[in-house]
Coordinates of C-alpha atoms and ligand atoms in Angstrom, one line a residue:
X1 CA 77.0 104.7 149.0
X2 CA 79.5 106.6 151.2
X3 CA 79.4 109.2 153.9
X4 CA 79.6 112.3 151.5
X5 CA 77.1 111.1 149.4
X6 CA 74.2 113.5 149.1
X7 CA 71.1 112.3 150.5
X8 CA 68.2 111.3 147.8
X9 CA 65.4 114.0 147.6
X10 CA 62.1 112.8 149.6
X11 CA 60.5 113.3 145.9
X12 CA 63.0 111.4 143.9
X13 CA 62.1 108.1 146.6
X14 CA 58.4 109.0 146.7
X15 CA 59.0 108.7 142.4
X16 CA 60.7 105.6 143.1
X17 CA 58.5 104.0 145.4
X18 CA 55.4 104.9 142.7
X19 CA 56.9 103.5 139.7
X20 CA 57.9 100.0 141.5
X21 CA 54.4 100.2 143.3
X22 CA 53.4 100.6 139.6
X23 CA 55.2 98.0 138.1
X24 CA 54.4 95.5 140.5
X25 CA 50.4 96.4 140.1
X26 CA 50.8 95.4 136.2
X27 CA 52.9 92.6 136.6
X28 CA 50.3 90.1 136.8
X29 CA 48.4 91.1 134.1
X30 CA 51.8 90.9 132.3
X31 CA 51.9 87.2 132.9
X32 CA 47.8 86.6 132.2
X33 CA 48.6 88.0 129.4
X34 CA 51.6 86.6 127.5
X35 CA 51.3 84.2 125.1
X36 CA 47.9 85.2 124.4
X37 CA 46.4 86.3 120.7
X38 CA 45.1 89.6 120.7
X39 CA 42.7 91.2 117.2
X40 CA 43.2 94.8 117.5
X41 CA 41.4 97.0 114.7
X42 CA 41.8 100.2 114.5
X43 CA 39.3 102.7 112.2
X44 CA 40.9 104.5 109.4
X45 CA 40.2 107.9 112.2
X46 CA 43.1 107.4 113.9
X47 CA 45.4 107.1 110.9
X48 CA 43.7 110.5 109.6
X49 CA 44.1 112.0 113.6
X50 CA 47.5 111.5 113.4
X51 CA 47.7 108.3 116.1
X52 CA 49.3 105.9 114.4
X53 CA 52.8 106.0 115.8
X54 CA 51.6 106.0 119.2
X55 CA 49.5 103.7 118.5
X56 CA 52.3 100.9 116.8
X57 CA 54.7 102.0 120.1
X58 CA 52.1 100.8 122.4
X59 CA 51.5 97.5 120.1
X60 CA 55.5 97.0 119.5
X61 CA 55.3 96.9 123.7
X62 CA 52.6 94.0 124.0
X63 CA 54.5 92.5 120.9
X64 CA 57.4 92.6 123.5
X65 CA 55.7 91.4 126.1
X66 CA 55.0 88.4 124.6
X67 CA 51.5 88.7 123.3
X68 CA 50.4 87.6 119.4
X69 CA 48.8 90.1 117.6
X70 CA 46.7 90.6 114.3
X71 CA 46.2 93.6 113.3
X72 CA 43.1 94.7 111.0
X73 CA 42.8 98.6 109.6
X74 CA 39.9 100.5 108.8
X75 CA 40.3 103.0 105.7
X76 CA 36.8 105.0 105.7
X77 CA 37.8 108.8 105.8
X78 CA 40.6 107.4 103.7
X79 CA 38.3 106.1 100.9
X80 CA 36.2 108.8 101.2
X81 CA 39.2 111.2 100.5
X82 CA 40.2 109.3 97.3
X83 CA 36.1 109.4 96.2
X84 CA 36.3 112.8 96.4
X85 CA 39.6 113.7 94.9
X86 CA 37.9 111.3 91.7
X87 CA 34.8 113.2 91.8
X88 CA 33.2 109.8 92.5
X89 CA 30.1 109.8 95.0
X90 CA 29.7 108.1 97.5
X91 CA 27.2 105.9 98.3
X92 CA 26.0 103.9 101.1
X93 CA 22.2 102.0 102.6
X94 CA 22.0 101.4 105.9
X95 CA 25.2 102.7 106.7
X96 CA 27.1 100.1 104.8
X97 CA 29.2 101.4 101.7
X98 CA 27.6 100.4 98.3
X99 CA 30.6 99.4 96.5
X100 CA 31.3 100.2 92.5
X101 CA 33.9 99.3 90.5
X102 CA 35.5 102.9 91.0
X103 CA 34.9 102.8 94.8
X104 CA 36.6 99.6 94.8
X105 CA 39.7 101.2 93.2
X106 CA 39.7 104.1 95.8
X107 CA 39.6 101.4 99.0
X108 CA 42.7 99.6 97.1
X109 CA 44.3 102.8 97.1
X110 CA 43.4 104.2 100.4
X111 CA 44.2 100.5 102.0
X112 CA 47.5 100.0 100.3
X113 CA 48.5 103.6 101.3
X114 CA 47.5 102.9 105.0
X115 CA 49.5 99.4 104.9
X116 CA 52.7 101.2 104.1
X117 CA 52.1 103.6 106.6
X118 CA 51.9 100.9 109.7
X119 CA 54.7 98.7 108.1
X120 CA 56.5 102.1 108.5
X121 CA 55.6 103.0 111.5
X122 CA 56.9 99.2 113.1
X123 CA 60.4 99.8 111.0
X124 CA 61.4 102.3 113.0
X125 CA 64.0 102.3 115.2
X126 CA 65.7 105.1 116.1
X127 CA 67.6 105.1 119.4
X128 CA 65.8 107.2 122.4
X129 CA 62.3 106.5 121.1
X130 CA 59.8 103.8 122.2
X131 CA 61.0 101.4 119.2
X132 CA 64.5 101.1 119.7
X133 CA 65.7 97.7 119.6
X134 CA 61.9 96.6 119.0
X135 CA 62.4 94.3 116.0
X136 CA 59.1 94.1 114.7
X137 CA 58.1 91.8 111.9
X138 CA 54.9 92.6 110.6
X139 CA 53.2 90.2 107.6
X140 CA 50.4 90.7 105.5
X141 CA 48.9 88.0 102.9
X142 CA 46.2 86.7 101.3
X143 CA 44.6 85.2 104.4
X144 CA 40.9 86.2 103.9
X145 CA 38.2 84.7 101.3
X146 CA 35.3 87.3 100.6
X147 CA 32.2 86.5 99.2
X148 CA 29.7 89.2 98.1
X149 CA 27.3 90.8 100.7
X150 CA 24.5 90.4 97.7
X151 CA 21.1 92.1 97.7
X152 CA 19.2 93.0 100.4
X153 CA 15.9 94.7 100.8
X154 CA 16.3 95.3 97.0
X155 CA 19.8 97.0 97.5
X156 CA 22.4 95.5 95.2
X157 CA 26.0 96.3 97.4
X158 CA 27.9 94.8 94.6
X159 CA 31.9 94.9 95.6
X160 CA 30.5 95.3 99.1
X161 CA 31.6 91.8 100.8
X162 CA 31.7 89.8 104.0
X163 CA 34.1 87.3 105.1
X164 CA 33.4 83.6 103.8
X165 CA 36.7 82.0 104.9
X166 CA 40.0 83.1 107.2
X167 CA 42.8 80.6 106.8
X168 CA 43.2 80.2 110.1
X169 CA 46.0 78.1 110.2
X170 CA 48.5 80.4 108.0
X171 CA 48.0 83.1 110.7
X172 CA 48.3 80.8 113.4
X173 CA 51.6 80.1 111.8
X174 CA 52.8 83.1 111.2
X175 CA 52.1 84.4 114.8
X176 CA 53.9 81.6 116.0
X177 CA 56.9 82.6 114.3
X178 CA 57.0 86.2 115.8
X179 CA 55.4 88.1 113.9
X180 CA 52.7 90.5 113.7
X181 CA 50.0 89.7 110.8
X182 CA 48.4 92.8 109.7
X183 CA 45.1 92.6 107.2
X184 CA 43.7 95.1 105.3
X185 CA 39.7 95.1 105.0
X186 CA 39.6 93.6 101.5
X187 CA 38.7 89.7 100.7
X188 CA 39.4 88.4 97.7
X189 CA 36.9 85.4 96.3
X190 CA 38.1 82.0 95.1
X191 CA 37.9 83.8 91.1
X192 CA 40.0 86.1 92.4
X193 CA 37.7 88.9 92.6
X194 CA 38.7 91.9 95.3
X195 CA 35.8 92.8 97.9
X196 CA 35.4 95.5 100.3
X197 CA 34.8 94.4 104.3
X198 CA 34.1 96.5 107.1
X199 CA 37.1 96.6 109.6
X200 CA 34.1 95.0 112.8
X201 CA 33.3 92.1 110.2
X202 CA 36.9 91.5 109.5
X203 CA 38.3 91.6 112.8
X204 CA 35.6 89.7 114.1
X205 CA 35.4 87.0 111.7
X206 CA 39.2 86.5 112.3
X207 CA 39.2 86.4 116.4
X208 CA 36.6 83.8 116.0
X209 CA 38.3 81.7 113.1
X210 CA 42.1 81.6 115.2
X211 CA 39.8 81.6 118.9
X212 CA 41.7 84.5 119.8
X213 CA 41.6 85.8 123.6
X214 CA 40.3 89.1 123.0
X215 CA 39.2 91.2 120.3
X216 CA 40.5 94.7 120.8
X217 CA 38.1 97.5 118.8
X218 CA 39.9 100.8 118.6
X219 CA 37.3 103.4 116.7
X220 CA 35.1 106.5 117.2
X221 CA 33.2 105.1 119.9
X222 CA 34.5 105.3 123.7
X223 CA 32.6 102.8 124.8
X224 CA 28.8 101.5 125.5
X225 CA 27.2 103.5 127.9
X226 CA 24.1 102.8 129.9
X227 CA 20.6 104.9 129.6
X228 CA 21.9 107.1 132.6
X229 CA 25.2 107.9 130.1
X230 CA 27.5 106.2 132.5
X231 CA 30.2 104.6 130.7
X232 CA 29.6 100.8 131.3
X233 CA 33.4 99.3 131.7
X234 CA 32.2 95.6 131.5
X235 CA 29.2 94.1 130.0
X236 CA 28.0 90.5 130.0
X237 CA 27.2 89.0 126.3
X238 CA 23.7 88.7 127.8
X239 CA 23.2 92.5 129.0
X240 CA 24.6 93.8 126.3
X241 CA 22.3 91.6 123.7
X242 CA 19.4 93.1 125.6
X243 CA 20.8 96.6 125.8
X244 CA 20.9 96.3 121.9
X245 CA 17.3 94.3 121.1
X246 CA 15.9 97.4 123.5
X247 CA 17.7 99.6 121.3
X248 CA 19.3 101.5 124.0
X249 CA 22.2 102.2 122.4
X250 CA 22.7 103.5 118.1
X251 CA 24.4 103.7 115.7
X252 CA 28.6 103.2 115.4
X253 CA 28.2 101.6 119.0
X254 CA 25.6 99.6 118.0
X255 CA 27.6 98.5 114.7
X256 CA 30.8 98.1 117.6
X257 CA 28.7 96.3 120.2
X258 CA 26.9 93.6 117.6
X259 CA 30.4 92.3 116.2
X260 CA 31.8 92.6 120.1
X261 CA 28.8 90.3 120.5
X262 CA 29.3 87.8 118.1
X263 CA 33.0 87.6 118.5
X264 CA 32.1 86.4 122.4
X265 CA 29.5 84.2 120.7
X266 CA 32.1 82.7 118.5
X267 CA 34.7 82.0 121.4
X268 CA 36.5 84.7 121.2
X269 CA 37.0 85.4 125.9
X270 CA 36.9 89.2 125.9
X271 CA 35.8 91.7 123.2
X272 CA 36.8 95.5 124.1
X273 CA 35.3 99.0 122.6
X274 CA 37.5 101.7 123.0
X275 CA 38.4 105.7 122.1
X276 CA 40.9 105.8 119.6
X277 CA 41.5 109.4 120.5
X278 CA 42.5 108.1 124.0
X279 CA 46.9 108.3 123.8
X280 CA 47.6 104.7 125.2
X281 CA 44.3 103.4 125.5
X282 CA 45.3 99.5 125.0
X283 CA 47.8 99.8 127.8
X284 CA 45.0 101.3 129.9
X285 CA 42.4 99.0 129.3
X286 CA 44.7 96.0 129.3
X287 CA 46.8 96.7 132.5
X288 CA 44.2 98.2 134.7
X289 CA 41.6 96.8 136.7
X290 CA 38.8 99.2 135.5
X291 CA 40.4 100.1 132.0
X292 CA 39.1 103.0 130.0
X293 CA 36.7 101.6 127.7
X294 CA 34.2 98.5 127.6
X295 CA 34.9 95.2 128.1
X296 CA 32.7 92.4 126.6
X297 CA 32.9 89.4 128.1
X298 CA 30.5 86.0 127.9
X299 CA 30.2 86.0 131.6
X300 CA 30.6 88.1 134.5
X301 CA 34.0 88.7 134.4
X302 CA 34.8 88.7 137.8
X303 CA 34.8 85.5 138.7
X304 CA 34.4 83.5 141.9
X305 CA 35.2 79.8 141.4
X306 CA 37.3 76.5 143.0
X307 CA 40.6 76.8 142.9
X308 CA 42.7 74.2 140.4
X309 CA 46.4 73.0 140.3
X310 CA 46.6 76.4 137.6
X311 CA 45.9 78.4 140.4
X312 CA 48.8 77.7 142.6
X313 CA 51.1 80.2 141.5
X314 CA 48.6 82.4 141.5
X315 CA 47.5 82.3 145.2
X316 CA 51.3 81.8 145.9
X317 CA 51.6 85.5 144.6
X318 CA 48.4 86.9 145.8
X319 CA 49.3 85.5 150.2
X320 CA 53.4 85.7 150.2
X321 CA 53.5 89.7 150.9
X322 CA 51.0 89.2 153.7
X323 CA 52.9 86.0 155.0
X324 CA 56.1 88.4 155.0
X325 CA 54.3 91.0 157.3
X326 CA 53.2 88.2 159.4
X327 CA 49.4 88.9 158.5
X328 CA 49.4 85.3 157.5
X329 CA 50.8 81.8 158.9
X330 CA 53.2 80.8 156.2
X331 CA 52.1 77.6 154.1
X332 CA 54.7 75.7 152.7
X333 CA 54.8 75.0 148.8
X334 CA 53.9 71.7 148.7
X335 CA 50.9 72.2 151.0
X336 CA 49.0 74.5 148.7
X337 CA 50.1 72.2 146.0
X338 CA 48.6 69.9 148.0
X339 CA 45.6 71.2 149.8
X340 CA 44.8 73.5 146.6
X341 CA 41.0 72.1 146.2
X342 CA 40.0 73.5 149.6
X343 CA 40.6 77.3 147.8
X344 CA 38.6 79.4 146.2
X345 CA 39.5 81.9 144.4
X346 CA 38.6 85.1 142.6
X347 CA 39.8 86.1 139.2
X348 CA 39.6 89.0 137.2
X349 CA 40.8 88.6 133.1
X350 CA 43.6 85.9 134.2
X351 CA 44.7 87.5 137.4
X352 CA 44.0 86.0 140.6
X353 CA 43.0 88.6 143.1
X354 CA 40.9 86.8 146.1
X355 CA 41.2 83.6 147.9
X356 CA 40.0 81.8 150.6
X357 CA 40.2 77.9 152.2
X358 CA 38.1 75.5 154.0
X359 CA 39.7 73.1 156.6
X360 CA 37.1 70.4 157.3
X361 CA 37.1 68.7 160.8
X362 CA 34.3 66.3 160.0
X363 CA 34.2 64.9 163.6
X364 CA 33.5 67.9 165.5
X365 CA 31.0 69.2 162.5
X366 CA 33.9 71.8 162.4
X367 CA 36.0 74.0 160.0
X368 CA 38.1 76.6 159.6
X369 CA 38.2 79.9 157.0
X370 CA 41.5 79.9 156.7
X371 CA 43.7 81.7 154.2
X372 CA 41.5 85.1 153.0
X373 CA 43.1 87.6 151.4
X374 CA 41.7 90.3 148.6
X375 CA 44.2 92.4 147.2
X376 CA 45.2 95.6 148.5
X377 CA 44.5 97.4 145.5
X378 CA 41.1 96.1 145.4
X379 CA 40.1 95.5 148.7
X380 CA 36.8 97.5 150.4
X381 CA 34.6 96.1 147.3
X382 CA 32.8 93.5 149.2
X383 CA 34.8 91.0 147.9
X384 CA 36.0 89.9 151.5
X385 CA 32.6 89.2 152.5
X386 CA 31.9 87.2 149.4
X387 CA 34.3 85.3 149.6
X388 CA 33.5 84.3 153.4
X389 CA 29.9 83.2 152.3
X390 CA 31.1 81.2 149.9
X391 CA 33.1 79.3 152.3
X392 CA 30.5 79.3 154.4
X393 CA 28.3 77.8 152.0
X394 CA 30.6 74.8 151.0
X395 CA 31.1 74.6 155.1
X396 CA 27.0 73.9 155.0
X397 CA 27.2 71.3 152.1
X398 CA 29.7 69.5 154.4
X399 CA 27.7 69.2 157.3
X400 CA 29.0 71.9 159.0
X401 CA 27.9 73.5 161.9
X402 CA 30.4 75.9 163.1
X403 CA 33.5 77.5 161.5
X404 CA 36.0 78.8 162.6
X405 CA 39.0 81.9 162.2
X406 CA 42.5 82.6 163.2
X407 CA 43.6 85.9 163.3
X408 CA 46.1 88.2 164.7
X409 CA 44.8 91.6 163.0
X410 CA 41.9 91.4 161.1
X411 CA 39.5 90.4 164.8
X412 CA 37.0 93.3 163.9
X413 CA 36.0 92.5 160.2
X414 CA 34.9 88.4 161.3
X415 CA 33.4 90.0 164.3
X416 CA 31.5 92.5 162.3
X417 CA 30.2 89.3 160.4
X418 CA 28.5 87.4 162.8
X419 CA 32.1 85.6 164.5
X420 CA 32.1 85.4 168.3
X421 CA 34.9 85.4 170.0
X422 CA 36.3 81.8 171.8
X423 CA 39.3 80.1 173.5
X424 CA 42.2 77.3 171.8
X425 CA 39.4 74.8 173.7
X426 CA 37.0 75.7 171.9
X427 CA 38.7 74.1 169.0
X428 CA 38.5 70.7 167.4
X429 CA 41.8 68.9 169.2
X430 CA 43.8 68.3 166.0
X431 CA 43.6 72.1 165.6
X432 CA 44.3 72.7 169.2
X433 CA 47.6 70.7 169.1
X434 CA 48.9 72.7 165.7
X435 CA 47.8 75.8 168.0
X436 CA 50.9 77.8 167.7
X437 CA 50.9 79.7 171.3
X438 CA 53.7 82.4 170.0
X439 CA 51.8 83.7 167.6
X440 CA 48.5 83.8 169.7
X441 CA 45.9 84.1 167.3
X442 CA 42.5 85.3 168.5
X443 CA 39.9 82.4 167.9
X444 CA 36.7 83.4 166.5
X445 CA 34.1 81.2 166.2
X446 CA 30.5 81.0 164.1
X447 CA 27.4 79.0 164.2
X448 CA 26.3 78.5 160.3
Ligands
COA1 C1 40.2 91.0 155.4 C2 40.1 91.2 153.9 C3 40.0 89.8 153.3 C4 38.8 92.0 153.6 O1 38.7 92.1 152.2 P1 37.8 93.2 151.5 O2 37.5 92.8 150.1 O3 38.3 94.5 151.7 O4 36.5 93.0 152.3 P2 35.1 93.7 152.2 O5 35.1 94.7 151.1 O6 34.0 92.6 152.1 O7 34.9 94.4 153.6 C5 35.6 95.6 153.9 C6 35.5 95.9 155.3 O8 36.4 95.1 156.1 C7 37.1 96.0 156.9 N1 38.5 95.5 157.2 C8 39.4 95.2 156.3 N2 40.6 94.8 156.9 C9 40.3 94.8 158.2 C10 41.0 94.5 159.4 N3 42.3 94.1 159.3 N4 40.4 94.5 160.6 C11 39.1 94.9 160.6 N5 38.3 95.3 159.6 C12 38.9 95.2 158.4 C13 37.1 97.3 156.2 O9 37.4 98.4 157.0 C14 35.7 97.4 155.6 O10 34.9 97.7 156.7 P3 33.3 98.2 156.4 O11 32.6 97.0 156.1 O12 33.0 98.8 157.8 O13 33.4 99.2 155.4 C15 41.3 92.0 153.4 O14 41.4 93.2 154.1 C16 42.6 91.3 153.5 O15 43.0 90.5 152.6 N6 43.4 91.5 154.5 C17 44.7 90.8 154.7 C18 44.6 89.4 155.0 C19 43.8 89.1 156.3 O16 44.0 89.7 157.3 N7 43.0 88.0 156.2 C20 42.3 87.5 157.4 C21 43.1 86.5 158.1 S1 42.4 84.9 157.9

């Protein structure tokens, strides 16, 4: 820049310094995610409200970012419309659509109308809008065998069907060559009958049959909430199996919650409810630590376990800015390579966000918490102190009797915890002789 230049408005570097703040939060979910296969179904609704575009922009962007996707389509409001322009009545039992021949013909209709519509939607590609240069294949087939959902309590559902068979390998095979598989919620049975699925039995059926990472369910409900009308934003498979035995929560996110269920049950990692109505929803939920709707997951999400050789680049990531400001001692590579089974870590859906290390001096019954560092963004949660116990607790198993801390600025938050201030002779002598006197780290010391 030269002299004359005019200096940048304070609000044009405060935008600056937002987006790359931004950009850097979602980056690691970026990598968690890529590569991954994602189900997203969406209920007829949001074709009827008018979402779809935004909706395929926001898709075309995962597609982008390198994550697989299947998508399944409800058609409800649409079948009801073509029931009523036929005169034909509708008619469901328990909330499930009784299927007739004519119903059947208005579900074709209303599905193959709705499958243009999205294949449109991805063609676009007009320059200045989200899809420029996006490139989106999408493929639809005959991927799904249907068999009939039968007679039950005396109610014959006729075309009504469930899934009996998804060939898993064809999609697996077609997301693998870059494109986007979209399904419709019909099945058709080995004599080549037609049958009508719910979108939740679909999309479930196929995130178990391709073990798909999450199950994304986009509908009326905006998520489970608990008896005080909170909105729950995770949910273990367990709490939410008693939430709906209890019967605390009815109706569509019930029906949303059970297949959320059974998808975790089936393997599927994470199952998500979520508003349709919500503009960018799936970017939300799947970029943010929170998200917008609920996440099912088959065990608490947030997860506190050993570090593995996986984890590496992860911690890597998680320590450098703090080695940069000096917070830290800087590690080299091949020592956390090395040394990467004295971590533990925390993770949240892929993204390592906590660590911490033991460094055992068996002699002197003595070791050091080295290495702890929660994420600024979520830091203040409590996660600090967990992970401190939990060294503490593998210090214990070891036989050992006092640990240990190094610190230049965070004194006040080991103190706080029970750590006692001590001298470099206080130390086991290995330590003391790696002491580095120009960084003169306080030593604080604790008896476990
Ligand atoms: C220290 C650190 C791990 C705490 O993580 P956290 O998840 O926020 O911890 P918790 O939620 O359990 O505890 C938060 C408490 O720690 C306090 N705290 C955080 N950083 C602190 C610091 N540098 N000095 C003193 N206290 C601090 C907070 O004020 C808060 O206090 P409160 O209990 O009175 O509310 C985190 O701030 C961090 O990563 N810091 C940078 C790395 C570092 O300094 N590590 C220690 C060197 S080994």
């Amino acid at each position: 820049m030269n002299d004359a230049a005019p200096a940048p408005q304070v609000e044009t570097i405060d935008d600056h310094a937002r987006f790359v703040a931004w950009l850097r939060q979602v980056a690691p979910y970026v990598h968690a995610h890529r590569g991954r296969t994602f189900v997203v179904a969406f209920s007829g609704g949001l074709v009827e409200a008018g979402g779809l575009n935004r909706l395929v922009h926001d898709l075309s962007l995962l597609s982008a970012m390198g994550i697989r996707l299947v998508l399944v389509h409800g058609s409800r409001p649409q079948v009801q419309a073509q029931l009523v322009l036929k005169g034909v009545p509708a008619r469901f039992h328990a909330d499930v659509r009784i299927t007739d021949s004519a119903a059947l013909e208005c579900a074709k209709e209303a599905s193959g109308e709705i499958r243009l519509d999205i294949e449109a939607a991805f063609s676009q590609g007009l320059p200045a809008t989200p899809m420029a240069h996006s490139k989106v294949r999408v493929v639809s087939g005959n991927f799904v065998t249907a068999r009939p959902l039968g007679v039950i309590d005396g109610v014959d559902y006729a075309l009504t069907g469930v899934v009996r068979k998804v060939d898993a390998d064809a999609i697996k095979f077609t997301l693998a060559n870059g494109a986007i598989v979209l399904l419709s919620p019909l099945g058709f049975s080995p004599t080549g009958e037609a049958f009508n699925l719910t979108m939740e039995d679909l999309a479930c059926s196929v995130a178990t049959a391709i073990k798909a990472e999450k199950l994304i369910l986009l509908t009326e409900t905006d998520g489970i909430r608990g008896a005080d009308g909170e909105l729950k934003s995770e949910l273990s498979v367990q709490d939410a199996e008693a939430m709906l035995s209890a019967a605390a929560v009815k109706g569509d996110p019930a029906f949303n919650l059970k297949y959320a269920v059974k998808a975790c049950k089936g393997g599927v990692a994470r199952a998500h409810i979520l508003p349709y109505s919500l503009d960018g929803g799936v970017l939300a939920e799947l970029f943010t630590h929170d998200g917008v709707g609920t996440m099912v997951s088959p065990e608490n999400l947030e997860k506190m376990r050993e570090a593995t050789p996986d984890d590496v680049g992860g911690v890597i990531k998680l320590i450098e800015p703090l080695e940069a400001d000096g917070t830290l001692v800087k590690r080299p590579r091949e020592l956390i390579e090395r040394e990467i089974d004295r971590f533990v870590v925390l993770e949240h859906d892929g993204f390592i966000f906590g660590c911490a290390a033991l460094y055992p001096f068996p002699r002197e019954h003595m070791g050091e918490l080295a290495c702890l560092t929660v994420h600024p963004d979520y830091q203040g949660y409590g996660d600090g102190e967990r992970l401190m116990k939990r060294i503490e607790q593998r210090a214990r198993a070891a036989g050992i009797t006092s640990l240990f801390v190094l610190t230049t600025r965070t004194a006040h938050f080991f103190i706080k915890r029970g750590f006692r201030p001590a001298t470099v002779d206080d130390l086991p002598e290995a330590r003391q002789n790696m002491y580095n006197w120009q960084r003169r780290s306080q030593v604080l010391l604790k008896q476990i």
